[in-house]
Amino acid sequence: MPRQFQRGHKAKVSDLTPGTDLYVGVQIAGPGLTFDISCFGLDADERLSDDRYFVFFNQPKTPEESVQLLGAQAGDTESFRVTLDRVPASIHKLSFTATVDGAGQMSQVGPGYIRIVAGGEEVVRYAFTGAEFSTERAVMLGDFYRKDVWRFAAVGQGFDGGLDALLKNFGGEVAEEQEAPQPSAGGQAPGFAPPAFAAPAPPQAPQAPQSQQAPQVPPPAPQPPQPPQPYAAEGAPPIHAAPTVVSMPGATPPPYGDTAPPPPAPPPPAPGAPTPPPYGQVPGQAPGQAQPFGAPPAPYGQQPPAGQAPFGQPPQPMGNPFGGPPQGGGAVQGFVPQGAPPGGAGLSAALNPYKEAPTGQRWTAQNGHLMRVDLTMAGGAPVLARQGSMVMYQGKVDFGYKGAGFAGRIVGNATGQEMQLMRCTGRGQVFLADNNAHLHQVELQGDGICVSAENVLAFDESLSYEVRRIDGHGIPGGALFTMLFQGTGTVVVKTHGAPVVLPVTPTTFADCNAVVAWSAAAQVVLSSQVRLRRNAYPGHSGETVNLQFRGAPGNFIVVQPYEV
């Protein structure tokens, strides 16, 4: 009996089957629709860094044949053979996708599935229907991914756009068809290209008899080589037919392949008319005198008067670029180009490093301070997040107040572990952050972790959580408290700065304000350093309350470089 996966479910491949030679079948159909079913071999950054690991109808296998396209068989629309132990180490994920070929949407498909067969026996099946999608034209069905071992995840994530858009999302490039060269307006073939056809030879006159032919003129004697001329003589073949055009700042260059028309010559002055002053000089103004505001600039090629910028260029800034302090008491200059960015010029190149990270998982870190959760995955399970942590969302998402109840408020007030939470439900994506704190995604698979409520940003509602007491003496109240999370799901932990994870030893002590989290199986003992004689006079260390951790090998603590 195969295991029935829901969207967002994950499992180790070794828990499903001991084999690594697997059969992957995809069944998807819709009235009047055809589909392209592909497999993307992605690197650690979830990018298609090697085009040879894009398996589709035009490239049916990878170089070492770890992924092979088998075609339609056994009731499957498309099928693959995947040999996991032959996948190179540079490939961290195998993503199986289906895209509509032509017009249509994923909402029109009927019941479908992706399944895994090992040794002739089906071990996993993830079923889906068109009711789970709307206007998407592609869907990410399932992934094999490395996380210490190979695992499988049922994704079921819709994607706007077809196969080309999906390929670009993974960092691939779409080859564009080359158009045939078009002849120019004059009817001549473009330069550096042979003519389209040979001109017909002129008709030859009937040859005269041998005796009546004119005597042949001997060829002229070879001429000595001439030195190169700076300009072609009149009537010479147009080797460089396009005139040389000096590009003025701010001018728009002519289209590629076209020649710019020469500028019109100024008309000659009428007989007896006064000679106009040079361009850029006001009549009656002495040379070198500063021009008044609004006067035309100096002639091109000449230095402008003092205090005036050259023609076509912006005025010199009075301060530093946007974000820097002004110099000389001037105002800060904003959004003034200071050269092309390292990744190239243009708005797209400037924004490319900050674009949204690739999707495919329920929780995705956009950077070290921003987390994205996809509510459409994991069967649409809700997410609990700290109130006010939402910075943006996409789709239809509802935010509701999550109350702790009367007993929960009593416990929270008494222990200091009260969390003000909101419940996020719906179909969409929510972006979460909290005051530029460092965010860390912790995935639980039946185990547990202790985290202070102050360091929790968000977590899956499927996780169970409760307040745990740390008994001790030497502090007011005689105890410390923390939150214990258990179950299967993800909890997002926030820290001040980059944390460090340390193994638990018999002599592991940590400041109670610097500890962020620790393994649930670790034993925690309160260690008080309070001494009456030391506190009776100034100069003591100030480290009065510490936590001592004990436990078997494998336990850990997480410490942040920060104290309250």
XYZ file of C-alpha atoms in Angstrom:
564
model
C 0.000 0.000 0.000
C 1.667 3.274 -1.074
C 1.918 6.221 1.274
C -0.493 8.993 0.306
C 1.245 12.366 0.489
C -0.435 15.728 0.823
C 0.994 19.013 -0.403
C 4.038 19.918 1.669
C 4.687 16.438 3.046
C 8.335 15.350 3.163
C 10.116 12.106 3.970
C 13.518 10.502 3.693
C 13.817 8.270 0.664
C 15.410 5.613 2.869
C 12.178 5.552 4.941
C 10.184 4.870 1.784
C 12.418 2.308 0.094
C 15.973 1.008 0.560
C 16.617 1.212 -3.175
C 18.024 4.136 -5.136
C 16.940 3.061 -8.666
C 13.474 4.603 -8.832
C 10.662 5.058 -11.330
C 8.826 8.402 -11.271
C 5.475 8.566 -13.069
C 3.355 11.669 -13.711
C -0.271 11.583 -14.771
C -1.880 14.877 -15.831
C -4.552 15.575 -18.429
C -7.179 18.122 -19.372
C -9.711 18.616 -22.184
C -7.893 19.985 -25.213
C -4.614 20.462 -23.313
C -1.140 19.121 -23.945
C 1.658 19.210 -21.380
C 5.451 19.390 -21.221
C 6.728 17.355 -18.255
C 10.344 18.057 -17.325
C 12.963 17.550 -14.627
C 15.318 20.343 -13.481
C 18.637 19.413 -11.871
C 19.402 22.354 -9.569
C 22.519 23.272 -7.602
C 22.803 24.338 -3.949
C 21.357 27.791 -4.829
C 18.380 26.166 -6.608
C 19.687 27.362 -9.963
C 20.073 25.487 -13.242
C 23.822 26.104 -13.409
C 24.376 23.239 -15.907
C 21.987 23.027 -18.874
C 22.806 19.336 -19.316
C 20.683 18.579 -16.235
C 17.489 19.957 -17.744
C 15.724 16.767 -18.874
C 12.827 17.337 -21.273
C 11.542 16.162 -24.669
C 14.538 17.595 -26.530
C 17.190 16.333 -24.038
C 16.000 12.969 -22.707
C 18.818 12.200 -20.243
C 21.676 13.635 -18.191
C 25.351 12.957 -19.118
C 25.813 10.108 -16.636
C 22.186 8.917 -17.211
C 21.186 9.445 -13.590
C 17.868 10.884 -14.877
C 16.287 9.454 -18.035
C 13.045 10.354 -19.788
C 11.136 7.121 -20.546
C 7.932 8.420 -22.119
C 4.286 7.515 -21.570
C 3.720 4.043 -20.114
C 1.725 2.132 -17.491
C -1.031 4.750 -17.500
C 1.388 7.641 -16.838
C 1.478 10.680 -19.102
C 5.262 10.827 -18.676
C 7.779 8.778 -16.723
C 11.403 8.990 -15.623
C 14.071 6.648 -14.337
C 16.008 8.237 -11.457
C 19.173 6.654 -10.046
C 19.947 8.717 -6.953
C 23.378 7.233 -6.199
C 24.559 8.315 -9.678
C 23.486 11.964 -9.354
C 26.657 14.122 -9.139
C 27.412 15.993 -5.926
C 26.871 19.368 -7.634
C 23.158 18.601 -8.081
C 21.213 19.168 -4.855
C 17.633 18.981 -6.108
C 15.650 17.218 -8.854
C 12.446 19.185 -9.442
C 9.683 17.585 -11.552
C 7.374 20.066 -13.268
C 4.450 20.117 -15.702
C 3.617 23.066 -17.976
C 0.751 23.701 -20.391
C 1.913 23.657 -24.011
C -0.102 26.405 -25.677
C -3.265 28.044 -24.352
C -4.830 26.824 -21.155
C -4.575 26.947 -17.361
C -3.851 24.460 -14.621
C -7.361 24.952 -13.233
C -8.643 22.968 -16.275
C -6.765 19.756 -15.455
C -8.500 16.741 -14.023
C -7.294 14.520 -11.202
C -3.585 13.760 -11.540
C -0.657 12.489 -9.527
C 3.079 12.024 -9.244
C 4.198 8.652 -7.909
C 7.388 6.786 -7.029
C 7.823 3.106 -7.823
C 10.705 1.034 -6.412
C 11.273 -2.621 -7.270
C 7.951 -2.796 -9.119
C 5.992 -1.578 -6.080
C 4.488 1.893 -5.717
C 5.734 3.463 -2.486
C 4.526 7.088 -2.654
C 1.725 8.898 -4.456
C 0.837 12.587 -4.317
C -2.549 13.305 -5.934
C -3.836 16.718 -7.028
C -6.751 18.246 -8.933
C -7.312 21.382 -10.968
C -9.374 22.882 -8.141
C -6.108 23.566 -6.293
C -4.965 26.026 -8.996
C -6.352 29.068 -10.792
C -4.607 30.923 -13.639
C -1.246 29.156 -13.347
C 0.192 27.574 -16.491
C 2.820 25.468 -14.735
C 3.086 23.447 -11.540
C 6.027 22.121 -9.537
C 4.891 18.608 -8.651
C 7.590 17.065 -6.450
C 11.264 17.282 -5.523
C 14.090 14.961 -4.630
C 16.470 17.064 -2.543
C 19.609 16.534 -0.477
C 19.545 17.333 3.219
C 22.252 15.099 4.671
C 20.416 12.300 2.777
C 18.075 12.195 -0.205
C 14.503 13.198 0.647
C 11.272 13.563 -1.309
C 8.767 16.432 -0.973
C 5.293 16.781 -2.464
C 5.304 20.405 -3.658
C 2.142 21.121 -5.703
C 3.163 24.764 -6.233
C 1.518 26.619 -9.138
C 3.580 28.963 -11.308
C 2.433 31.697 -13.694
C 3.945 31.417 -17.144
C 4.862 28.466 -19.323
C 8.012 26.400 -19.720
C 10.100 29.420 -20.776
C 9.125 31.368 -17.643
C 9.833 28.345 -15.445
C 13.234 27.898 -17.085
C 14.104 31.558 -16.469
C 12.954 31.238 -12.848
C 15.578 28.526 -12.320
C 18.283 30.666 -13.938
C 18.268 29.048 -17.396
C 18.305 30.819 -20.738
C 15.785 30.394 -23.531
C 17.314 30.191 -27.030
C 15.634 32.700 -29.322
C 15.004 31.973 -32.979
C 17.194 33.975 -35.357
C 15.413 35.936 -38.040
C 16.623 35.962 -41.611
C 18.451 39.205 -42.565
C 16.233 41.712 -44.321
C 17.565 43.767 -47.267
C 18.013 47.491 -46.743
C 15.743 50.121 -48.215
C 18.066 50.631 -51.167
C 17.657 47.043 -52.307
C 21.310 46.178 -51.618
C 22.420 43.291 -49.433
C 23.842 44.223 -46.027
C 27.536 44.869 -45.725
C 29.939 41.959 -45.222
C 27.465 39.549 -46.862
C 27.399 38.031 -50.375
C 24.670 39.223 -52.762
C 21.432 37.283 -52.796
C 21.870 36.246 -56.425
C 24.346 36.807 -59.291
C 23.540 39.480 -61.835
C 22.872 38.124 -65.349
C 25.747 38.552 -67.759
C 25.211 41.087 -70.570
C 24.493 39.591 -74.004
C 27.642 39.017 -76.045
C 27.976 40.211 -79.610
C 28.784 37.594 -82.268
C 32.517 37.089 -82.495
C 34.318 38.213 -85.593
C 36.542 35.847 -87.518
C 40.064 35.269 -86.241
C 41.604 37.472 -88.873
C 39.289 40.450 -88.220
C 39.670 40.613 -84.457
C 41.307 43.742 -83.029
C 44.810 43.288 -81.687
C 44.926 42.627 -77.992
C 46.260 45.428 -75.809
C 48.988 44.228 -73.443
C 48.196 44.661 -69.725
C 49.580 47.815 -68.086
C 52.833 47.613 -66.240
C 52.527 47.209 -62.465
C 52.589 50.447 -60.564
C 54.784 50.957 -57.494
C 52.863 50.804 -54.180
C 51.420 54.070 -53.083
C 51.396 55.249 -49.459
C 47.972 55.004 -47.777
C 45.798 58.042 -48.152
C 44.018 59.486 -45.125
C 40.755 59.744 -47.033
C 39.442 57.790 -49.965
C 39.690 59.583 -53.296
C 36.605 60.558 -55.175
C 35.097 57.607 -56.949
C 36.828 55.037 -54.731
C 34.779 52.023 -53.609
C 32.853 52.794 -50.392
C 34.849 50.622 -47.992
C 33.585 52.708 -45.076
C 30.451 54.194 -46.552
C 28.997 55.415 -43.266
C 30.196 58.905 -42.331
C 32.002 59.380 -39.059
C 29.629 60.961 -36.534
C 30.841 62.499 -33.297
C 28.468 61.376 -30.545
C 27.458 64.328 -28.413
C 26.528 63.682 -24.771
C 22.836 63.018 -24.443
C 22.365 62.398 -28.189
C 20.506 59.260 -29.342
C 22.646 57.057 -31.642
C 21.153 55.875 -34.951
C 19.752 52.331 -35.120
C 22.261 49.549 -35.648
C 23.057 49.121 -39.323
C 21.734 52.534 -40.378
C 23.806 55.576 -41.179
C 23.213 58.919 -39.582
C 22.462 61.765 -41.986
C 25.050 64.542 -41.978
C 24.025 67.708 -40.136
C 22.690 70.451 -42.417
C 25.168 73.167 -43.256
C 24.254 76.614 -41.977
C 23.109 79.022 -44.707
C 25.671 81.625 -45.775
C 25.088 85.134 -44.407
C 23.453 87.642 -46.711
C 25.748 90.194 -48.365
C 26.260 93.149 -46.045
C 24.711 91.410 -42.984
C 26.690 91.552 -39.711
C 28.561 88.398 -38.807
C 26.725 86.591 -35.962
C 28.740 85.794 -32.809
C 29.901 82.213 -32.207
C 27.399 79.818 -30.765
C 27.373 80.133 -27.006
C 28.320 83.825 -26.864
C 25.709 86.443 -26.232
C 25.855 89.433 -28.643
C 27.791 92.251 -27.073
C 29.444 89.987 -24.513
C 33.185 89.966 -24.131
C 34.922 86.622 -24.646
C 35.494 84.757 -21.356
C 32.729 86.653 -19.556
C 30.361 84.498 -17.465
C 27.068 83.796 -19.193
C 23.829 84.853 -17.565
C 21.339 82.240 -16.287
C 19.446 80.648 -19.165
C 21.985 81.616 -21.854
C 22.971 78.911 -24.390
C 26.095 76.886 -23.591
C 29.514 77.307 -25.137
C 30.307 75.837 -28.589
C 30.874 72.080 -28.632
C 34.538 71.280 -28.146
C 35.346 74.462 -26.204
C 35.679 74.829 -22.468
C 32.562 76.363 -20.893
C 32.827 79.443 -18.728
C 33.766 78.976 -15.100
C 30.951 77.599 -12.957
C 28.990 76.109 -15.888
C 28.772 72.424 -16.784
C 29.586 71.227 -20.345
C 26.739 70.964 -22.792
C 24.595 67.833 -22.326
C 26.067 66.927 -18.941
C 24.417 67.356 -15.524
C 25.777 70.002 -13.196
C 28.519 68.963 -10.829
C 27.126 67.588 -7.556
C 27.490 69.554 -4.400
C 27.578 66.516 -2.133
C 28.192 62.786 -2.004
C 26.017 60.125 -3.712
C 22.742 59.106 -2.120
C 23.386 57.982 1.428
C 26.702 59.807 2.000
C 27.289 62.953 4.030
C 27.460 66.265 2.181
C 30.784 67.903 1.569
C 31.557 71.582 1.899
C 28.165 72.353 3.394
C 26.320 71.383 0.192
C 23.113 69.374 -0.022
C 23.238 65.590 -0.386
C 22.897 64.526 -3.998
C 20.243 61.830 -4.557
C 20.021 59.247 -7.334
C 22.870 60.708 -9.422
C 24.532 57.966 -11.514
C 28.075 57.322 -10.372
C 29.040 54.721 -13.004
C 27.566 51.383 -13.953
C 26.952 48.874 -11.140
C 29.202 45.800 -10.962
C 26.518 43.533 -12.462
C 26.006 45.759 -15.510
C 24.064 48.884 -16.328
C 20.356 49.465 -16.174
C 17.572 49.155 -13.649
C 17.263 45.374 -14.028
C 20.941 44.840 -13.236
C 20.703 47.040 -10.151
C 17.663 45.167 -8.768
C 18.706 41.647 -9.801
C 20.646 40.856 -6.558
C 17.513 41.592 -4.509
C 14.861 39.694 -6.476
C 12.670 37.111 -4.790
C 14.410 33.841 -3.996
C 13.295 30.707 -5.897
C 10.140 29.077 -4.616
C 9.308 25.405 -4.145
C 9.321 25.151 -0.333
C 6.784 26.248 2.261
C 9.344 28.367 4.138
C 11.975 30.245 2.100
C 14.521 32.707 3.480
C 14.718 35.696 1.116
C 17.796 36.960 2.956
C 19.108 36.883 6.487
C 16.349 39.203 7.755
C 13.227 38.337 5.692
C 11.274 35.057 5.642
C 8.619 33.982 3.117
C 5.933 31.402 3.920
C 3.654 29.914 1.245
C 0.242 29.212 2.770
C -0.881 27.209 -0.290
C 1.511 24.403 0.608
C 1.202 21.784 3.378
C -2.500 21.461 2.626
C -3.134 25.131 3.400
C -2.221 24.717 7.067
C -2.292 28.037 8.977
C 0.773 29.787 10.372
C 1.084 31.582 13.707
C 3.299 34.680 13.621
C 4.215 37.480 15.984
C 1.757 40.366 15.742
C 3.041 43.132 13.481
C 5.687 40.954 11.798
C 4.014 40.974 8.356
C 5.800 43.282 5.897
C 4.070 42.175 2.656
C 1.762 39.465 1.348
C 0.485 38.220 -2.016
C -2.802 36.465 -2.709
C -5.874 36.060 -0.548
C -4.619 35.963 3.039
C -6.587 36.551 6.236
C -4.961 37.741 9.452
C -6.819 36.950 12.662
C -6.107 37.470 16.331
C -4.792 34.349 18.065
C -5.791 34.452 21.709
C -4.196 32.294 24.385
C -7.374 31.953 26.428
C -7.817 32.809 30.075
C -5.461 30.082 31.314
C -2.875 30.971 28.709
C -2.896 34.635 29.711
C -2.481 33.711 33.369
C 0.485 31.465 32.534
C 2.005 34.022 30.176
C 1.785 36.855 32.665
C 3.212 34.729 35.441
C 6.129 33.287 33.447
C 6.958 36.102 31.035
C 6.517 33.663 28.083
C 3.389 35.258 26.653
C 3.381 35.523 22.837
C 1.168 38.038 21.048
C 0.305 36.020 17.932
C -1.740 36.404 14.767
C -3.159 33.538 12.676
C -2.380 33.656 8.937
C -4.737 31.642 6.694
C -5.717 31.605 3.033
C -3.989 31.041 -0.303
C -0.967 33.256 -0.783
C 2.507 34.145 0.371
C 3.372 36.168 3.490
C 6.705 37.892 4.107
C 7.733 38.195 7.759
C 10.445 40.205 9.545
C 11.074 41.880 12.905
C 13.243 44.968 13.296
C 16.032 43.682 11.017
C 16.675 40.681 13.303
C 18.527 37.646 11.958
C 16.036 34.882 11.091
C 16.725 31.143 11.186
C 14.451 28.356 9.953
C 14.332 25.276 12.239
C 12.532 22.222 10.841
C 11.231 19.717 13.389
C 10.449 16.139 12.431
C 8.970 14.659 15.564
C 11.648 16.099 17.857
C 11.592 19.165 20.092
C 13.446 22.397 20.812
C 13.305 24.929 23.640
C 13.162 28.587 22.566
C 12.498 31.712 24.579
C 9.227 33.362 23.557
C 11.124 36.580 22.896
C 13.103 34.803 20.146
C 10.136 33.261 18.277
C 8.956 34.970 15.084
C 6.567 32.420 13.540
C 5.789 28.694 13.439
C 3.423 26.161 11.892
C 0.160 25.763 13.773
C 0.652 21.988 13.592
C 3.411 22.254 16.226
C 2.493 21.872 19.880
C 3.980 24.382 22.303
C 3.943 24.832 26.055
C 5.790 26.705 28.814
C 8.594 24.708 30.470
C 9.892 25.567 33.943
C 13.596 25.653 34.824
C 13.861 25.189 38.568
C 16.546 26.973 40.507
C 17.309 29.276 43.388
C 19.125 32.531 43.822
C 16.892 34.618 41.532
C 13.554 36.319 42.187
C 10.732 33.803 41.825
C 13.090 30.847 42.109
C 12.721 29.722 38.451
C 13.168 30.561 34.759
C 10.788 29.663 31.946
C 11.043 28.866 28.224
C 8.825 27.616 25.363
C 8.986 23.965 24.275
C 8.023 23.242 20.642
C 7.369 19.645 19.552
C 5.950 17.835 16.517
C 6.410 18.106 12.759
C 6.727 21.562 11.257
C 8.898 24.663 11.157
C 9.619 27.324 13.748
C 11.409 30.561 12.776
C 13.827 31.817 15.430
C 15.137 35.391 15.503
C 18.455 36.484 17.003
C 20.477 39.642 17.528
C 23.435 39.033 15.235
C 24.759 35.732 13.896
C 24.400 32.975 16.530
C 26.746 30.123 17.342
C 25.720 26.503 17.991
C 27.761 24.689 20.662
C 27.670 21.057 21.791
C 26.644 20.370 25.376
C 29.472 19.221 27.664
C 29.525 18.687 31.458
C 31.107 22.138 31.827
C 28.887 24.202 29.501
C 27.658 27.450 31.062
C 25.854 30.307 29.335
C 24.334 33.627 30.280
C 20.564 33.294 30.586
C 20.005 36.434 28.495
C 22.322 35.333 25.670
C 20.908 31.803 25.263
C 18.439 31.582 22.362
C 17.526 27.889 22.207
C 18.661 24.409 23.176
C 17.734 20.806 22.469
C 14.722 19.559 24.373
C 16.615 16.538 25.719
C 19.290 18.649 27.419
C 19.170 19.043 31.193
C 19.321 22.668 32.384
C 20.458 23.648 35.861
C 20.435 27.198 37.208
C 23.865 28.228 38.442
C 23.913 31.310 40.682
C 27.096 33.277 41.297
C 25.536 35.635 43.872
C 27.768 36.200 46.919
C 26.955 38.680 49.641
C 30.566 39.739 50.209
C 31.102 40.350 46.480
C 27.974 42.454 46.185
C 28.779 44.493 49.295
C 31.300 46.627 47.452
C 31.639 47.846 43.856
C 33.799 46.085 41.308
C 32.135 42.668 40.919
C 31.850 41.017 37.479
C 28.097 41.461 37.025
C 27.660 37.850 35.815
C 25.378 36.652 38.596
C 22.986 34.123 36.952
C 24.116 31.451 34.471
C 22.611 28.290 33.032
C 24.511 25.020 33.157
C 23.668 22.478 30.457
C 24.090 18.736 30.776
C 23.154 15.905 28.487
C 24.208 13.031 26.299
C 26.276 13.635 23.130
C 24.166 15.206 20.423
C 22.597 17.904 22.560
C 23.292 21.525 21.701
C 22.715 25.141 22.711
C 22.351 28.253 20.532
C 23.882 31.501 21.817
C 23.582 34.985 20.313
C 26.222 37.742 20.579
C 23.870 39.950 22.571
C 22.678 40.477 26.137
C 19.560 42.262 27.268
